[in-house]
Short mmCIF file of C-alpha atoms in Angstrom, two decimals:
data_model
loop_
_atom_site.label_atom_id
_atom_site.label_comp_id
_atom_site.label_asym_id
_atom_site.label_seq_id
_atom_site.Cartn_x
_atom_site.Cartn_y
_atom_site.Cartn_z
CA MET A 1006 -15.07 -7.13 20.54
CA ARG A 1007 -11.92 -9.05 19.55
CA ALA A 1008 -8.93 -7.03 18.39
CA LEU A 1009 -5.29 -7.66 17.49
CA ALA A 1010 -3.26 -5.17 19.49
CA LYS A 1011 0.32 -4.08 19.88
CA VAL A 1012 0.58 -3.89 23.66
CA ASN A 1013 4.33 -3.41 24.19
CA PRO A 1014 7.38 -2.33 22.18
CA GLY A 1015 8.95 -5.49 20.80
CA PRO A 1016 8.04 -8.36 18.46
CA GLY A 1017 4.56 -9.83 18.25
CA ALA A 1018 0.97 -8.82 18.97
CA THR A 1019 -1.90 -10.01 21.18
CA ILE A 1020 -5.59 -10.80 20.70
CA GLN A 1021 -7.55 -8.75 23.23
CA HIS A 1022 -11.19 -8.28 24.16
CA ARG A 1023 -12.09 -4.60 24.11
CA GLU A 1024 -15.19 -2.45 24.35
CA ILE A 1025 -16.75 -1.53 21.02
CA PRO A 1026 -15.67 2.09 20.46
CA ILE A 1027 -18.16 4.95 20.23
CA PRO A 1028 -17.65 7.33 17.28
CA LYS A 1029 -16.80 10.96 18.04
CA ASP A 1030 -18.71 13.81 16.38
CA ASN A 1031 -16.77 13.59 13.11
CA GLU A 1032 -16.25 9.82 13.07
CA VAL A 1033 -18.11 6.71 11.95
CA LEU A 1034 -18.13 3.24 13.46
CA LEU A 1035 -17.40 0.44 11.02
CA SER A 1036 -18.17 -3.24 11.31
CA ILE A 1037 -15.07 -4.69 9.65
CA LYS A 1038 -15.76 -7.27 6.97
CA ILE A 1039 -12.20 -7.97 5.80
CA ALA A 1040 -8.84 -6.48 6.73
CA ALA A 1041 -5.49 -7.01 4.98
CA ILE A 1042 -1.89 -7.23 6.17
CA CYS A 1043 0.43 -4.51 4.86
CA GLY A 1044 4.22 -4.36 4.79
CA THR A 1045 3.94 -1.63 7.41
CA ASP A 1046 2.11 -4.09 9.67
CA LEU A 1047 5.07 -6.47 9.30
CA HIS A 1048 7.43 -3.71 10.47
CA ILE A 1049 5.20 -3.04 13.48
CA TYR A 1050 4.72 -6.73 14.27
CA ASP A 1051 8.50 -7.30 14.17
CA TRP A 1052 9.16 -3.98 15.89
CA ASN A 1053 12.15 -3.18 13.69
CA PRO A 1054 14.07 0.14 13.86
CA TRP A 1055 11.64 1.81 11.44
CA ALA A 1056 8.65 0.92 13.63
CA ALA A 1057 10.45 1.91 16.81
CA ASN A 1058 10.89 5.42 15.41
CA ALA A 1059 7.52 5.85 13.65
CA ASN A 1060 5.49 7.19 16.60
CA ILE A 1061 3.30 4.08 16.73
CA GLN A 1062 0.48 4.23 19.28
CA ILE A 1063 1.10 1.66 22.04
CA PRO A 1064 -1.04 0.09 23.25
CA GLY A 1065 -3.02 0.22 20.02
CA ILE A 1066 -5.02 -1.91 17.62
CA MET A 1067 -3.08 -2.74 14.46
CA GLY A 1068 -4.25 -2.69 10.83
CA HIS A 1069 -5.23 -0.03 8.32
CA GLU A 1070 -6.42 -1.79 5.13
CA CYS A 1071 -10.06 -2.86 5.21
CA VAL A 1072 -13.60 -2.91 3.92
CA GLY A 1073 -16.50 -2.51 6.31
CA GLU A 1074 -20.06 -1.35 6.86
CA VAL A 1075 -21.04 1.88 8.59
CA VAL A 1076 -23.05 0.91 11.69
CA ASP A 1077 -23.03 4.18 13.62
CA ILE A 1078 -22.24 7.83 12.84
CA GLY A 1079 -21.11 10.85 14.83
CA ARG A 1080 -23.56 13.69 15.21
CA LYS A 1081 -21.70 16.00 12.79
CA VAL A 1082 -21.33 13.43 9.99
CA THR A 1083 -23.58 14.15 7.01
CA SER A 1084 -21.73 12.45 4.13
CA LEU A 1085 -22.35 8.86 5.24
CA SER A 1086 -25.25 6.73 6.39
CA LYS A 1087 -25.69 3.51 8.29
CA GLY A 1088 -25.40 0.57 5.93
CA ASP A 1089 -22.88 2.21 3.58
CA ARG A 1090 -20.16 -0.21 2.42
CA VAL A 1091 -16.83 1.59 2.61
CA SER A 1092 -13.07 1.37 2.46
CA VAL A 1093 -10.64 3.56 4.40
CA GLU A 1094 -8.01 6.09 3.34
CA THR A 1095 -5.19 5.67 5.86
CA HIS A 1096 -3.97 9.28 5.74
CA ILE A 1097 -5.78 11.45 8.29
CA PRO A 1098 -5.27 15.13 7.35
CA CYS A 1099 -5.69 18.06 9.69
CA GLY A 1100 -7.65 20.08 7.12
CA HIS A 1101 -6.11 23.46 7.94
CA CYS A 1102 -2.37 23.38 7.10
CA GLN A 1103 -0.92 24.85 3.88
CA LEU A 1104 -0.74 21.47 2.18
CA CYS A 1105 -4.33 20.56 3.03
CA LEU A 1106 -5.55 23.93 1.81
CA SER A 1107 -3.58 23.62 -1.45
CA GLY A 1108 -5.10 20.25 -2.42
CA ASN A 1109 -2.45 17.94 -0.96
CA PRO A 1110 -4.04 16.51 2.21
CA HIS A 1111 -2.36 13.14 1.61
CA ILE A 1112 0.93 14.75 2.69
CA CYS A 1113 -0.58 16.99 5.38
CA GLU A 1114 1.97 18.75 7.60
CA ASN A 1115 0.21 17.31 10.66
CA LEU A 1116 -0.54 13.92 9.13
CA GLN A 1117 -1.69 11.02 11.27
CA LEU A 1118 -2.10 7.46 10.01
CA PHE A 1119 -5.04 5.18 10.75
CA GLY A 1120 -3.80 2.06 12.53
CA LEU A 1121 -0.44 3.61 13.38
CA GLN A 1122 -1.17 6.73 15.40
CA THR A 1123 -4.78 5.62 16.02
CA ASN A 1124 -6.52 2.34 16.71
CA GLY A 1125 -6.88 0.38 13.48
CA CYS A 1126 -9.00 -2.27 11.79
CA PHE A 1127 -7.62 -5.64 12.94
CA ALA A 1128 -10.78 -5.87 15.01
CA GLU A 1129 -14.49 -6.52 14.73
CA TYR A 1130 -15.20 -2.78 14.86
CA ALA A 1131 -13.22 0.41 14.25
CA THR A 1132 -13.88 4.14 14.45
CA VAL A 1133 -12.58 6.22 11.54
CA PRO A 1134 -12.73 9.96 10.77
CA ALA A 1135 -15.50 10.47 8.22
CA ILE A 1136 -13.09 12.45 6.02
CA CYS A 1137 -11.13 9.21 5.46
CA VAL A 1138 -14.08 6.97 4.57
CA ARG A 1139 -14.83 6.12 0.94
CA LYS A 1140 -18.11 4.59 -0.30
CA ILE A 1141 -17.35 1.65 -2.57
CA PRO A 1142 -19.28 0.86 -5.79
CA SER A 1143 -21.26 -2.39 -5.74
CA SER A 1144 -19.24 -3.55 -8.77
CA ILE A 1145 -16.17 -4.01 -6.54
CA PRO A 1146 -16.33 -7.18 -4.37
CA ASP A 1147 -15.37 -7.15 -0.69
CA GLU A 1148 -11.98 -8.86 -1.16
CA ILE A 1149 -10.87 -6.25 -3.69
CA ALA A 1150 -12.39 -3.43 -1.63
CA SER A 1151 -10.30 -4.54 1.36
CA VAL A 1152 -7.04 -3.76 -0.51
CA LEU A 1153 -7.96 -0.52 -2.28
CA GLU A 1154 -5.65 1.40 0.06
CA PRO A 1155 -2.45 -0.42 -1.07
CA LEU A 1156 -3.70 -0.73 -4.64
CA GLY A 1157 -3.96 3.05 -4.62
CA VAL A 1158 -0.22 3.28 -3.94
CA GLY A 1159 0.42 1.34 -7.15
CA VAL A 1160 -2.00 3.50 -9.10
CA HIS A 1161 -0.41 6.65 -7.65
CA ALA A 1162 3.06 5.40 -8.63
CA ALA A 1163 1.86 4.86 -12.19
CA GLN A 1164 0.16 8.27 -12.19
CA LYS A 1165 3.27 10.06 -10.96
CA ALA A 1166 5.46 9.22 -13.95
CA ASP A 1167 4.67 9.71 -17.62
CA ILE A 1168 4.20 6.00 -18.38
CA THR A 1169 1.91 6.11 -21.43
CA GLY A 1170 3.70 4.38 -24.31
CA LYS A 1171 6.82 3.96 -22.13
CA ARG A 1172 8.89 0.99 -20.97
CA VAL A 1173 8.63 0.54 -17.21
CA ALA A 1174 10.78 -1.52 -14.84
CA VAL A 1175 9.18 -2.33 -11.47
CA LEU A 1176 11.53 -3.46 -8.71
CA GLY A 1177 9.81 -5.92 -6.38
CA ALA A 1178 6.79 -8.22 -6.86
CA GLY A 1179 5.30 -7.75 -3.43
CA PRO A 1180 1.81 -6.24 -3.22
CA ILE A 1181 2.85 -2.68 -4.12
CA GLY A 1182 5.12 -3.89 -6.92
CA ILE A 1183 2.45 -6.08 -8.50
CA PHE A 1184 -0.16 -3.34 -8.07
CA SER A 1185 2.21 -0.81 -9.68
CA ALA A 1186 2.95 -3.12 -12.62
CA CYS A 1187 -0.75 -3.82 -13.19
CA SER A 1188 -1.57 -0.11 -12.98
CA CYS A 1189 1.13 0.80 -15.51
CA MET A 1190 -0.24 -1.70 -18.02
CA ALA A 1191 -3.80 -0.52 -17.39
CA LEU A 1192 -2.75 3.09 -17.99
CA GLY A 1193 -1.05 2.43 -21.31
CA ALA A 1194 2.60 1.53 -20.73
CA GLU A 1195 4.25 -0.03 -23.78
CA SER A 1196 5.78 -2.77 -21.64
CA VAL A 1197 6.45 -3.58 -18.00
CA SER A 1198 9.16 -5.77 -16.48
CA ILE A 1199 9.05 -6.78 -12.82
CA SER A 1200 11.77 -8.34 -10.68
CA ASP A 1201 11.73 -10.36 -7.47
CA ILE A 1202 13.70 -13.15 -5.82
CA GLN A 1203 10.50 -15.12 -5.04
CA PRO A 1204 9.51 -17.24 -8.08
CA ASN A 1205 5.92 -17.67 -6.85
CA ARG A 1206 5.45 -13.90 -6.66
CA LEU A 1207 6.75 -13.51 -10.21
CA LYS A 1208 4.24 -16.14 -11.33
CA ILE A 1209 1.40 -14.27 -9.64
CA ALA A 1210 2.53 -10.97 -11.20
CA SER A 1211 2.32 -12.63 -14.64
CA GLU A 1212 -1.19 -13.87 -13.83
CA CYS A 1213 -2.31 -10.33 -12.98
CA ALA A 1214 -0.95 -8.61 -16.11
CA ASP A 1215 1.07 -9.13 -19.27
CA VAL A 1216 4.47 -8.38 -17.75
CA THR A 1217 8.00 -9.69 -18.18
CA ALA A 1218 8.96 -11.28 -14.86
CA TRP A 1219 12.59 -11.92 -13.94
CA ASN A 1220 14.63 -13.03 -10.95
CA PRO A 1221 17.84 -11.09 -10.20
CA LEU A 1222 19.28 -14.23 -8.54
CA THR A 1223 19.19 -16.10 -11.85
CA SER A 1224 19.30 -13.27 -14.42
CA LYS A 1225 21.52 -10.20 -14.57
CA SER A 1226 20.02 -6.76 -14.92
CA THR A 1227 22.57 -6.14 -17.69
CA ASP A 1228 20.89 -8.94 -19.68
CA VAL A 1229 17.28 -7.94 -18.93
CA LEU A 1230 17.19 -4.12 -18.81
CA THR A 1231 18.91 -3.63 -22.13
CA GLY A 1232 18.19 -3.20 -25.83
CA THR A 1233 14.46 -2.82 -26.40
CA ASN A 1234 13.88 -3.23 -22.64
CA ILE A 1235 15.88 -0.19 -21.48
CA PRO A 1236 13.44 1.44 -19.00
CA ASP A 1237 12.08 4.93 -19.48
CA VAL A 1238 10.64 4.67 -15.96
CA ILE A 1239 11.78 2.75 -12.88
CA ILE A 1240 9.34 2.19 -10.00
CA GLU A 1241 11.09 1.03 -6.81
CA THR A 1242 8.91 -0.82 -4.29
CA THR A 1243 11.35 -3.04 -2.37
CA GLY A 1244 13.15 -0.58 -0.10
CA ASN A 1245 16.27 -2.55 -1.06
CA GLU A 1246 19.36 -0.43 -1.67
CA ARG A 1247 21.07 -2.97 -3.92
CA ALA A 1248 18.03 -3.36 -6.17
CA LEU A 1249 17.95 0.38 -6.81
CA GLN A 1250 21.72 0.64 -7.27
CA GLU A 1251 21.71 -2.11 -9.90
CA ALA A 1252 18.71 -0.75 -11.81
CA LEU A 1253 19.54 2.97 -12.02
CA PRO A 1254 22.47 2.65 -14.48
CA HIS A 1255 20.01 1.17 -17.00
CA LEU A 1256 17.58 4.10 -16.85
CA ARG A 1257 17.25 5.88 -20.18
CA LYS A 1258 18.48 9.49 -20.30
CA GLY A 1259 15.66 11.84 -19.43
CA GLY A 1260 13.94 9.01 -17.59
CA GLN A 1261 11.92 9.02 -14.38
CA VAL A 1262 12.33 7.18 -11.09
CA VAL A 1263 9.44 6.69 -8.66
CA LEU A 1264 10.26 5.61 -5.10
CA ALA A 1265 7.42 3.81 -3.33
CA GLY A 1266 9.39 1.46 -1.07
CA LEU A 1267 10.46 2.25 2.48
CA PHE A 1268 14.23 2.08 2.96
CA PRO A 1269 15.45 1.10 6.45
CA GLY A 1270 18.30 3.62 6.46
CA ASN A 1271 20.51 5.82 4.30
CA VAL A 1272 21.03 4.80 0.66
CA SER A 1273 24.23 5.25 -1.33
CA LEU A 1274 23.71 6.16 -5.00
CA ASN A 1275 25.88 7.42 -7.83
CA LEU A 1276 23.85 10.60 -8.24
CA SER A 1277 26.10 12.18 -10.87
CA ASN A 1278 26.13 9.29 -13.33
CA ASP A 1279 22.69 7.84 -12.69
CA LEU A 1280 20.59 10.99 -12.25
CA VAL A 1281 22.38 14.29 -12.87
CA PHE A 1282 24.08 13.49 -16.19
CA LYS A 1283 20.90 11.79 -17.40
CA GLU A 1284 18.67 14.74 -16.46
CA ALA A 1285 16.49 12.15 -14.76
CA THR A 1286 13.54 13.04 -12.56
CA LEU A 1287 13.20 11.44 -9.12
CA TYR A 1288 9.84 11.28 -7.35
CA GLY A 1289 8.84 10.04 -3.92
CA ILE A 1290 5.22 9.06 -3.32
CA HIS A 1291 3.35 8.64 -0.08
CA GLY A 1292 -0.02 6.93 -0.20
CA ARG A 1293 -2.71 8.10 -2.58
CA ARG A 1294 -4.02 11.46 -3.73
CA MET A 1295 -7.34 12.24 -2.03
CA TRP A 1296 -9.45 11.53 -3.96
CA SER A 1297 -8.29 11.54 -7.58
CA THR A 1298 -6.30 8.32 -7.18
CA TRP A 1299 -9.37 6.58 -5.77
CA ASP A 1300 -11.54 7.84 -8.65
CA LEU A 1301 -9.09 6.49 -11.24
CA MET A 1302 -8.58 3.21 -9.37
CA GLU A 1303 -12.30 2.49 -9.17
CA ASP A 1304 -12.73 3.30 -12.87
CA LEU A 1305 -9.91 0.91 -13.84
CA ILE A 1306 -11.39 -1.91 -11.73
CA SER A 1307 -14.96 -1.38 -12.89
CA SER A 1308 -13.88 -1.30 -16.53
CA LYS A 1309 -11.89 -4.54 -15.97
CA LYS A 1310 -8.64 -2.93 -17.07
CA LEU A 1311 -7.10 -3.71 -13.67
CA ASN A 1312 -7.10 -7.28 -12.35
CA ILE A 1313 -5.46 -7.99 -8.99
CA GLN A 1314 -7.48 -11.03 -7.90
CA PRO A 1315 -4.54 -13.49 -8.28
CA ALA A 1316 -2.53 -11.40 -5.80
CA LEU A 1317 -5.08 -12.05 -3.01
CA THR A 1318 -3.47 -15.33 -2.11
CA HIS A 1319 -4.59 -16.14 1.45
CA HIS A 1320 -7.67 -15.49 3.60
CA LEU A 1321 -7.59 -16.44 7.30
CA PRO A 1322 -9.59 -15.67 10.46
CA LEU A 1323 -8.13 -13.04 12.77
CA GLU A 1324 -7.39 -15.69 15.40
CA ASP A 1325 -4.85 -17.23 13.02
CA TYR A 1326 -2.85 -14.01 12.87
CA LYS A 1327 0.45 -15.74 13.69
CA GLU A 1328 0.11 -17.98 10.64
CA ALA A 1329 -1.01 -15.00 8.55
CA PHE A 1330 2.05 -12.95 9.51
CA GLN A 1331 4.32 -15.94 8.89
CA ILE A 1332 2.90 -16.32 5.37
CA SER A 1333 3.40 -12.61 4.72
CA HIS A 1334 6.97 -12.74 6.04
CA SER A 1335 7.96 -15.79 4.03
CA GLY A 1336 6.90 -14.39 0.68
CA GLU A 1337 4.77 -17.50 0.17
CA GLY A 1338 1.79 -15.28 -0.39
CA VAL A 1339 1.29 -11.78 -1.76
CA LYS A 1340 -1.75 -10.25 -0.08
CA VAL A 1341 -2.99 -11.95 3.10
CA LEU A 1342 -6.52 -11.12 4.24
CA LEU A 1343 -8.01 -11.46 7.72
CA THR A 1344 -11.65 -11.85 8.73
CA PRO A 1345 -12.34 -10.44 12.21
#
């Protein structure tokens, strides 16, 4: 099979020909229909300091967002059958730590990540632990099914805060930002504003949901996040220190902050003024809850309350991965899909 692999520490990746893997007892073999590029894949492709310290398997096949068909099953797998159309939950829990046993396997103490610590889905075939495989309703098309994993981060971010009837400010109109904004509107937020320095991404965000889109390069936060737009909730998806620093002073007292972005290093904040004196609540989220986030996400899509189709901007064959990564890097597109 063809696969896009990270073969050495350093920038780039390589198309390789590999043997089709054989599923272990508790795994399934998927024929990958569509895979999608994630911000994490950009870190790994560039081999930035975050990737260099994230225990990435090298050599290893990249990719963790996908939709596929089950074509073989391990001998202990009883929950899936050949022919099932599925998506993949990236978080691989151990199943026996305190967090797993208390209903929080998505933040397992021994967590591994599909496509980071294991071979991933930028390939014609991939093996996945059966515990991480999710059957997808026929009402959800393949393109949408391929990005349920990152969409779940946006849904989880909206779930984490009390956003019903509230004003929400989303920082960043990349995939997670747009998915978070759409999820907030679908779950009953009074209003949502979203910021980004890429005008095309702001346009796409407005096509996905009824949001107020603004560019911090041309508008000041003091002019946007004020008056009737003072946020009750801020959802940070950029991993940009300055974006968070400029937004926090506008948070309403008693408000909530949800951090979904990955910051490259330490962040300097005015904790006393922006959080302590406001009695604000700060949350970090990692992935999706297994499986309540998926249940809610599928319901929102099937009921047509959640529309992310405009954010799926490019679809290329795996062989054109260099172009695909360039599009993702440039901000020209939002979600870039690959067909193995």
